[in-house]
Coordinates of C-alpha atoms in Angstrom, one line a residue:
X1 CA 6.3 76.5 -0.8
X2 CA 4.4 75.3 -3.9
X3 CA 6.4 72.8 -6.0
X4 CA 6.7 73.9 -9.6
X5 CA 4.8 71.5 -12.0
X6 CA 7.2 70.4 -14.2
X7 CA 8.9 69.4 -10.9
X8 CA 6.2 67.1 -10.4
X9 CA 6.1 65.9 -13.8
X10 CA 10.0 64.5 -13.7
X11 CA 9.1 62.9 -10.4
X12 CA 6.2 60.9 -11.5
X13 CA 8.3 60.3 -14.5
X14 CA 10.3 58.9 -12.5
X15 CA 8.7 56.6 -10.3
X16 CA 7.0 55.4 -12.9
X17 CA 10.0 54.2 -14.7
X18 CA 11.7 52.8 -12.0
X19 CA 8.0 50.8 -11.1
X20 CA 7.8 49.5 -14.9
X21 CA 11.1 48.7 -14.9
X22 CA 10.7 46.5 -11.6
X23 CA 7.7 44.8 -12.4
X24 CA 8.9 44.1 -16.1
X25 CA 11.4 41.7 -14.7
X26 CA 9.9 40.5 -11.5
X27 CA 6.2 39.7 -13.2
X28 CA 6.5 35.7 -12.5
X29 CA 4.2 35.5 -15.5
X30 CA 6.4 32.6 -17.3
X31 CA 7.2 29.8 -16.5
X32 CA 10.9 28.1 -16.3
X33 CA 12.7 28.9 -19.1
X34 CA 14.5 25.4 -19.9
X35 CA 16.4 25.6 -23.5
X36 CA 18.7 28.5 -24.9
X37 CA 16.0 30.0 -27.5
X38 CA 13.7 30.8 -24.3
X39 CA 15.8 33.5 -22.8
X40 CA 15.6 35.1 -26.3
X41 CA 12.1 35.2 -25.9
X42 CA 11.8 36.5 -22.6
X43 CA 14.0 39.3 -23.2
X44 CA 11.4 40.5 -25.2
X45 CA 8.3 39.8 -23.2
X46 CA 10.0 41.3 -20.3
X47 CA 10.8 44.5 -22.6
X48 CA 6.9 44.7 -23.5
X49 CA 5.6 44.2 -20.3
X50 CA 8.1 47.3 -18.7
X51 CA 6.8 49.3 -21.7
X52 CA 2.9 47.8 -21.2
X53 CA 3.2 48.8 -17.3
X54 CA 4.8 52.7 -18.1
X55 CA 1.2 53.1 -20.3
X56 CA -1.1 51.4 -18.0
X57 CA 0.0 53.2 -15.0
X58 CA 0.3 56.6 -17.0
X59 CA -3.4 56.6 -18.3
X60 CA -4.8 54.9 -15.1
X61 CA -3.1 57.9 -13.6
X62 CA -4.5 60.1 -15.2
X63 CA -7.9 58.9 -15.5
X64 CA -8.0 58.8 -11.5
X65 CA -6.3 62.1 -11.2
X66 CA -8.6 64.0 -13.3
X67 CA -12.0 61.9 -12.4
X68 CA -10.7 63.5 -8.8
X69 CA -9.5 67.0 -9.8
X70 CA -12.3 67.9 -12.2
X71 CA -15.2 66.2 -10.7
X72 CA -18.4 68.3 -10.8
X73 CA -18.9 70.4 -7.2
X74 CA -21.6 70.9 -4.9
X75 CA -23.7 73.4 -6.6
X76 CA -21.7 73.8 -10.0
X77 CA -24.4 74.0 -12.1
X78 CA -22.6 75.8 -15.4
X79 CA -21.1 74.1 -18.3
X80 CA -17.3 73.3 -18.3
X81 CA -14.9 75.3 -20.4
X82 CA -15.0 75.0 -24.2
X83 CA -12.2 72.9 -25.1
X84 CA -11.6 72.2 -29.0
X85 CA -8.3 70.6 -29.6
X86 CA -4.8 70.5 -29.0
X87 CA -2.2 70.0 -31.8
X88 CA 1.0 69.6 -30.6
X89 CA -0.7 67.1 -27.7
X90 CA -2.2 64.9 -30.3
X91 CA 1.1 64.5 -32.0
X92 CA 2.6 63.8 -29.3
X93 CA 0.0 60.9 -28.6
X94 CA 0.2 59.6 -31.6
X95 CA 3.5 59.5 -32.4
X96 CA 4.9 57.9 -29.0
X97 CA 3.0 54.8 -29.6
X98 CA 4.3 54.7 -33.2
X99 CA 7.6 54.9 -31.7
X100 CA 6.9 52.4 -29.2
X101 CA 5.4 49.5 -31.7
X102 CA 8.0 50.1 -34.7
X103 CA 10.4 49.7 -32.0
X104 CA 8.9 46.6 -30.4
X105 CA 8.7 45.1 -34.1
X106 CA 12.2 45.4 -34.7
X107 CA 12.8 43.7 -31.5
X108 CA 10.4 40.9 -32.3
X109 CA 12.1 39.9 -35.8
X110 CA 15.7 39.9 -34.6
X111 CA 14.6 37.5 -31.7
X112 CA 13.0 35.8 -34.4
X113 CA 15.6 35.5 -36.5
X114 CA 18.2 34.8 -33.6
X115 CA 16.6 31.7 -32.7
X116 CA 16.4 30.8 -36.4
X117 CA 13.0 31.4 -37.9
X118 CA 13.7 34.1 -40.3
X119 CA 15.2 32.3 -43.3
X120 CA 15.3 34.3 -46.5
X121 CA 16.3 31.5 -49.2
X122 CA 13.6 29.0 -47.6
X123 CA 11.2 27.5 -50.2
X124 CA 7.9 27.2 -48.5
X125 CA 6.1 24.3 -51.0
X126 CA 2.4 23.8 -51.2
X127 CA 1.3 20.6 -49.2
X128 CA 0.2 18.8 -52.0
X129 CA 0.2 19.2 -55.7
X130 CA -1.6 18.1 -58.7
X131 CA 0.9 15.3 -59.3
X132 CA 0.8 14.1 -56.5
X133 CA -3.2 13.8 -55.8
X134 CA -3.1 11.9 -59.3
X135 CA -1.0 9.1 -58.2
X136 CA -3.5 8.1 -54.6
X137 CA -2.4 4.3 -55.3
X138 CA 1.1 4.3 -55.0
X139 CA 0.8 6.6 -51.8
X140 CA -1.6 4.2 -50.3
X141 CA 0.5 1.5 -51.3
X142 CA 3.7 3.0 -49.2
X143 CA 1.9 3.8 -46.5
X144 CA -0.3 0.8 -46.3
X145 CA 2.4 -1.8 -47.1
X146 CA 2.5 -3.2 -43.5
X147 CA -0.6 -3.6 -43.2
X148 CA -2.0 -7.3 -43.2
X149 CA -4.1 -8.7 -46.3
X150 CA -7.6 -9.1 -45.0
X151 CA -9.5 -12.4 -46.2
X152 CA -12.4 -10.8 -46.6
X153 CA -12.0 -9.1 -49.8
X154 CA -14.5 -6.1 -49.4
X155 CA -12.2 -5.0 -45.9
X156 CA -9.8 -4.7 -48.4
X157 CA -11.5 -2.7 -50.9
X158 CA -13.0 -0.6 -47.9
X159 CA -9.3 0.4 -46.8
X160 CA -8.4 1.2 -50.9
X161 CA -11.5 3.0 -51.2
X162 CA -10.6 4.9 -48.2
X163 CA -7.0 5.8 -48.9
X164 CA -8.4 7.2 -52.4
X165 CA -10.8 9.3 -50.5
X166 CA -8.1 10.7 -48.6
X167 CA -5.4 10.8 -50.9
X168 CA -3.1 14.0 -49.2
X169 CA -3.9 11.5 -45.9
X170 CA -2.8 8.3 -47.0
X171 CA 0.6 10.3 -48.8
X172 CA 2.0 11.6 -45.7
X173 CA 1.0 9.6 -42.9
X174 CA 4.0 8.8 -40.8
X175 CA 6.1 10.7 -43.6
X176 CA 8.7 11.3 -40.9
X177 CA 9.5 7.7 -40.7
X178 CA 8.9 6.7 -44.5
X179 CA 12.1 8.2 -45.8
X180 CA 11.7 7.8 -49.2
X181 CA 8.8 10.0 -49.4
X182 CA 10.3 12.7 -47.2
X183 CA 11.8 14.7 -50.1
X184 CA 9.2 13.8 -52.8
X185 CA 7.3 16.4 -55.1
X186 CA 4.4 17.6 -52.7
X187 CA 4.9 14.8 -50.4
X188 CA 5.7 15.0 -46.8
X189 CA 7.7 18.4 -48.1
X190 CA 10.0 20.2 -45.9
X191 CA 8.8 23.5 -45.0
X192 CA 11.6 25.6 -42.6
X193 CA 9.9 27.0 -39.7
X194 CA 12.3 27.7 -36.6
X195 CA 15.3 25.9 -37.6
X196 CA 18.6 27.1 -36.4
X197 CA 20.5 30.0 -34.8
X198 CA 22.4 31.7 -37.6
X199 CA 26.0 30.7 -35.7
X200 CA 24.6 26.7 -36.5
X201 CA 23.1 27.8 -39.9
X202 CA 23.2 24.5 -42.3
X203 CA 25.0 22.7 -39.6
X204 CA 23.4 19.4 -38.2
X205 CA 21.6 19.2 -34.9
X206 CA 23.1 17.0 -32.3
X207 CA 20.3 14.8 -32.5
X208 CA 16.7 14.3 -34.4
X209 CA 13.7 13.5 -33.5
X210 CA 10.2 12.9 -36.0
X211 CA 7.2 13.5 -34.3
X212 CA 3.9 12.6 -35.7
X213 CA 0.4 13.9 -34.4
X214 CA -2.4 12.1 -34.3
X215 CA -5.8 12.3 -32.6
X216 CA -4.7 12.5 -29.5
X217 CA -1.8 11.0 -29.0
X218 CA 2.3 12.0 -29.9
X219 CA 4.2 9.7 -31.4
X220 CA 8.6 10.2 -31.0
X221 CA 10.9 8.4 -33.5
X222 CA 14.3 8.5 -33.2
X223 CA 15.6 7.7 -36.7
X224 CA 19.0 6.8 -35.6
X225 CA 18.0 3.9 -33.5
X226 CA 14.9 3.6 -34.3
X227 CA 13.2 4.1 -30.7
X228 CA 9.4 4.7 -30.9
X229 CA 7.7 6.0 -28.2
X230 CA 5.0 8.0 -26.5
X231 CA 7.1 10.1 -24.2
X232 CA 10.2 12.3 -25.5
X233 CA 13.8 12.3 -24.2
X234 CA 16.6 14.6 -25.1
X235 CA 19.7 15.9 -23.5
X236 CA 21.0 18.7 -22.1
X237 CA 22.9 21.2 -24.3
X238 CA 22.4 18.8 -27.3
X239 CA 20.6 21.0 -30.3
X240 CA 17.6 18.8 -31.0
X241 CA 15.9 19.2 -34.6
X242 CA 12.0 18.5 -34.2
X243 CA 11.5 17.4 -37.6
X244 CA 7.0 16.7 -37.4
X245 CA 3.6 16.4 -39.4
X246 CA 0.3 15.3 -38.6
X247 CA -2.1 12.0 -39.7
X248 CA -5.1 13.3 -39.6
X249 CA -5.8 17.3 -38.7
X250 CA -3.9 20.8 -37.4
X251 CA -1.8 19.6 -34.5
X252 CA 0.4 22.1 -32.9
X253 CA 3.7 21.1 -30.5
X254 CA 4.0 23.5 -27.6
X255 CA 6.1 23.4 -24.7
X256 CA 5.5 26.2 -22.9
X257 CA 9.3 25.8 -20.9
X258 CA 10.8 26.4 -24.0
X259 CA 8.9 29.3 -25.5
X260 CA 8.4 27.6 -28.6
X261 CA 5.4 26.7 -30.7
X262 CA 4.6 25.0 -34.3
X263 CA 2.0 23.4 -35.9
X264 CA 1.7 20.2 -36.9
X265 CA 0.2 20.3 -40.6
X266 CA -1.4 16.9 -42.6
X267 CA 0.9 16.9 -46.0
X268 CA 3.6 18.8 -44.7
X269 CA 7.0 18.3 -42.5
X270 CA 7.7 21.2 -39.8
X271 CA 10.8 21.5 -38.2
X272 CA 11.5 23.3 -35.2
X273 CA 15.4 23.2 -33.4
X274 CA 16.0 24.3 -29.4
X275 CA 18.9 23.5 -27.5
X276 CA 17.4 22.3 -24.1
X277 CA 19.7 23.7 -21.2
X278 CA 17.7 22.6 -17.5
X279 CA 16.6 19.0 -16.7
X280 CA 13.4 18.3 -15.8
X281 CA 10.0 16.9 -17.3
X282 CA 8.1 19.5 -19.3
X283 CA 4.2 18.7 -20.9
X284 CA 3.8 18.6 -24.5
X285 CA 1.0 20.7 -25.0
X286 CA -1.4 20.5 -28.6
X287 CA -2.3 24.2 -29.0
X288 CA -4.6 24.0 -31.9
X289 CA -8.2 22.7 -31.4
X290 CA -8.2 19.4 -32.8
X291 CA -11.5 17.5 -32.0
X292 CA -13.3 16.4 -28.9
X293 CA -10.3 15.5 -26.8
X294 CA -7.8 18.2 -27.7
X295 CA -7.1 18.9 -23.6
X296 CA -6.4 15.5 -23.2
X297 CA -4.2 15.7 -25.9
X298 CA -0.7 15.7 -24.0
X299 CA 2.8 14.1 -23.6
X300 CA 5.9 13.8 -21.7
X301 CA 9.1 15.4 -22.8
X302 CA 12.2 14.4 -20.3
X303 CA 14.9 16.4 -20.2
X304 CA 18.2 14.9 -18.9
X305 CA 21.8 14.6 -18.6
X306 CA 23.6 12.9 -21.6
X307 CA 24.4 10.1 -19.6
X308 CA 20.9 9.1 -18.5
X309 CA 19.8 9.7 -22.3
X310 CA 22.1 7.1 -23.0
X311 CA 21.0 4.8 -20.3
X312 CA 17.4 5.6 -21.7
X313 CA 17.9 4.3 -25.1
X314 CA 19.8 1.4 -24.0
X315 CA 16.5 0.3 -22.0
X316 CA 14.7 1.2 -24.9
X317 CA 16.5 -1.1 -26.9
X318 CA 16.5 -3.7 -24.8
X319 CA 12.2 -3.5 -23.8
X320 CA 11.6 -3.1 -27.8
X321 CA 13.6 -6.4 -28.5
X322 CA 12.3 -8.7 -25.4
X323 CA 8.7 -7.3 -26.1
X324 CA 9.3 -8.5 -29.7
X325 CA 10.5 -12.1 -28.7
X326 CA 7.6 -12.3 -26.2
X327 CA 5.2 -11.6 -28.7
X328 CA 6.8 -14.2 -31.3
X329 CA 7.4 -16.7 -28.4
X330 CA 3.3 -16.6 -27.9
X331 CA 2.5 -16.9 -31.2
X332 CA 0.0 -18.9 -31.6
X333 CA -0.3 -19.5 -35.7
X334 CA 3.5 -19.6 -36.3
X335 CA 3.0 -16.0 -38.0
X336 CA 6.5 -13.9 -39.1
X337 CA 7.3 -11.3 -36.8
X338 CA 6.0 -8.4 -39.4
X339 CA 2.3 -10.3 -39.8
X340 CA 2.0 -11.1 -36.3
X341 CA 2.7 -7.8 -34.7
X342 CA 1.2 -5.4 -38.2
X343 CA -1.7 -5.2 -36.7
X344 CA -0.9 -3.5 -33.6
X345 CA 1.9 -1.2 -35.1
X346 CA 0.3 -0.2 -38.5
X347 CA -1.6 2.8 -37.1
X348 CA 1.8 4.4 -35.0
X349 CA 3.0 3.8 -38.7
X350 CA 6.6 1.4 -38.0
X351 CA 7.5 0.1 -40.6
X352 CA 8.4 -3.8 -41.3
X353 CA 11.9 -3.0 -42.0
X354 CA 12.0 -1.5 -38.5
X355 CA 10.4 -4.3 -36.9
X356 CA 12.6 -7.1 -38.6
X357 CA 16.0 -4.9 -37.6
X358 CA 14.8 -5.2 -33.5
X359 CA 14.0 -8.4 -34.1
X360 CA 17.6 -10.0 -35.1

């Protein structure tokens, strides 16, 4: 009994569904997915890799079936049938893939804009402006205000001469923790990346955190207690707003668990939001080639129950304030807190301010 081919056709049309529709949720490709955003995402990773599979195992199918069934035999020495085109079968090859990549984009925005980085009204501003470059001294002046007088007076002059070199530098370094250049003209200016879901649209995130780049090295400020650190905290089901720039070049804050990725840019603030959702410690990654040491370029970021966040901080606290009175208990030239310590705090950019608060 020979099996009519279009019997064969809605088998292997079927099999082939089924096996792209297994393997495009049972790839093990990803890793955990640990905040709320990163299911989004790999909805739609899984949908393009069932779609990805259908195609690769219909052409390889083909290819092998016809590299078997039309292979040249022993003693076929004539030329093969003249074949010019078919119409209806290039349409139809050209306007399933349409299909399948208009489809795919539409997909792709509204995960986009579901974990909040499609925001119409947004005002993207340049990094810096004329205004801005013109004024170098007061810049340097904010930014280099901790900083230690040097007695030698051409130090000094070498540090003015390079802030005015580097004037977009100097403007924004440590913006994040320098609030009163955070909404200036050009300055350390917001620019909405992946903020948050529409349903928390214009509502504040449960907690912030600024996160400067640097080469090679993060640095985590929590503005509400004014923590700094190396390795980032945050709790479960909190929304956390990642509010970041970058001291010197292109930086870029990936956590692969959470399926979400920014750069870091000198001049300009980034914010990303994620709601993380499964304890656990997770490696900061820096995605954009940054110099010599960009692999080594890596930190910590805890996730944890709100109780041992709390507990966190409260060590925090307590290991910033008895460091500080160790320091001041050893110092040797009767120096204020702010002189003695500026030099080793200058280039993480805390401010005095912060440093006198711990302190009493």
């Amino acid at each position: 009994m020979k099996i009519p081919s279009s019997i064969w056709t809605l088998l292997i049309g079927i099999v082939l569904t089924l096996a792209s529709l297994w393997y495009g949720q049972n790839h093990g490709l990803l890793p955990t997915a640990a905040t709320d955003e990163a299911v989004l995402v790999d909805g739609l990773f899984n949908a393009m890799m069932v779609v990805s599979t259908g195609i690769f195992l219909l052409v390889e199918g083909v290819l092998i079936y016809s590299a078997f069934k039309y292979r040249r035999r022993v003693g076929d020495n004539e030329d093969g049938p003249p074949v010019e085109g078919n119409v209806p079968l290039e349409i139809l090859w050209t306007a399933i893939p349409a299909i399948i990549v208009f489809g795919i984009s539409v997909y792709s925005f509204d995960v986009y804009n579901e974990i909040g980085g499609f925001d119409p009204h947004a005002i993207h501003q340049a990094p810096m402006n004329q205004e801005s470059m013109a004024m170098p001294r007061s810049a340097m002046a904010a930014t280099l205000s901790d900083t230690p007088l040097s007695a030698e007076p051409n130090l000094n002059q070498e540090k003015s001469d390079e802030a005015m070199q580097d004037p977009a530098t100097a403007a924004v370094r440590n913006a994040d923790q320098i609030p009163q250049l955070r909404n200036a003209p050009g300055v350390g200016s917001v620019a909405p990346t992946i903020g948050g879901t529409p349903d928390k649209a214009g509502k504040p995130a449960g907690l912030q955190v600024n996160v400067t780049g640097l080469q090679y090295a993060w640095i985590f400020t929590y503005p509400e207690t004014g923590i700094t650190t190396g390795e980032m905290h945050v709790p479960i089901g909190r929304e956390v707003e990642i509010n970041m720039t970058a001291n010197d070049v292109i930086h870029a804050f990936w956590v692969p668990e959470f399926r979400l990725k920014q750069d870091a840019i000198p001049g300009r603030q980034s914010e990303i939001r994620f709601t993380p959702k499964k304890a656990g410690d997770y490696t900061l990654i820096c995605a954009e080639l940054c110099g010599p040491y960009h692999g080594a370029m890596r930190a910590t970021v805890v996730v944890e129950p709100q109780e041992a966040f709390d507990k966190w901080v409260q060590e925090q606290l307590v290991a910033s304030k008895e460091t500080l009175n160790q320091a001041v208990a050893v110092n040797p030239a009767n120096l204020s807190p702010n002189e003695f310590l500026a030099p080793y705090t200058k280039d993480m950019g805390i401010k005095p301010e912060i440093l006198h608060q711990v302190h009493h």
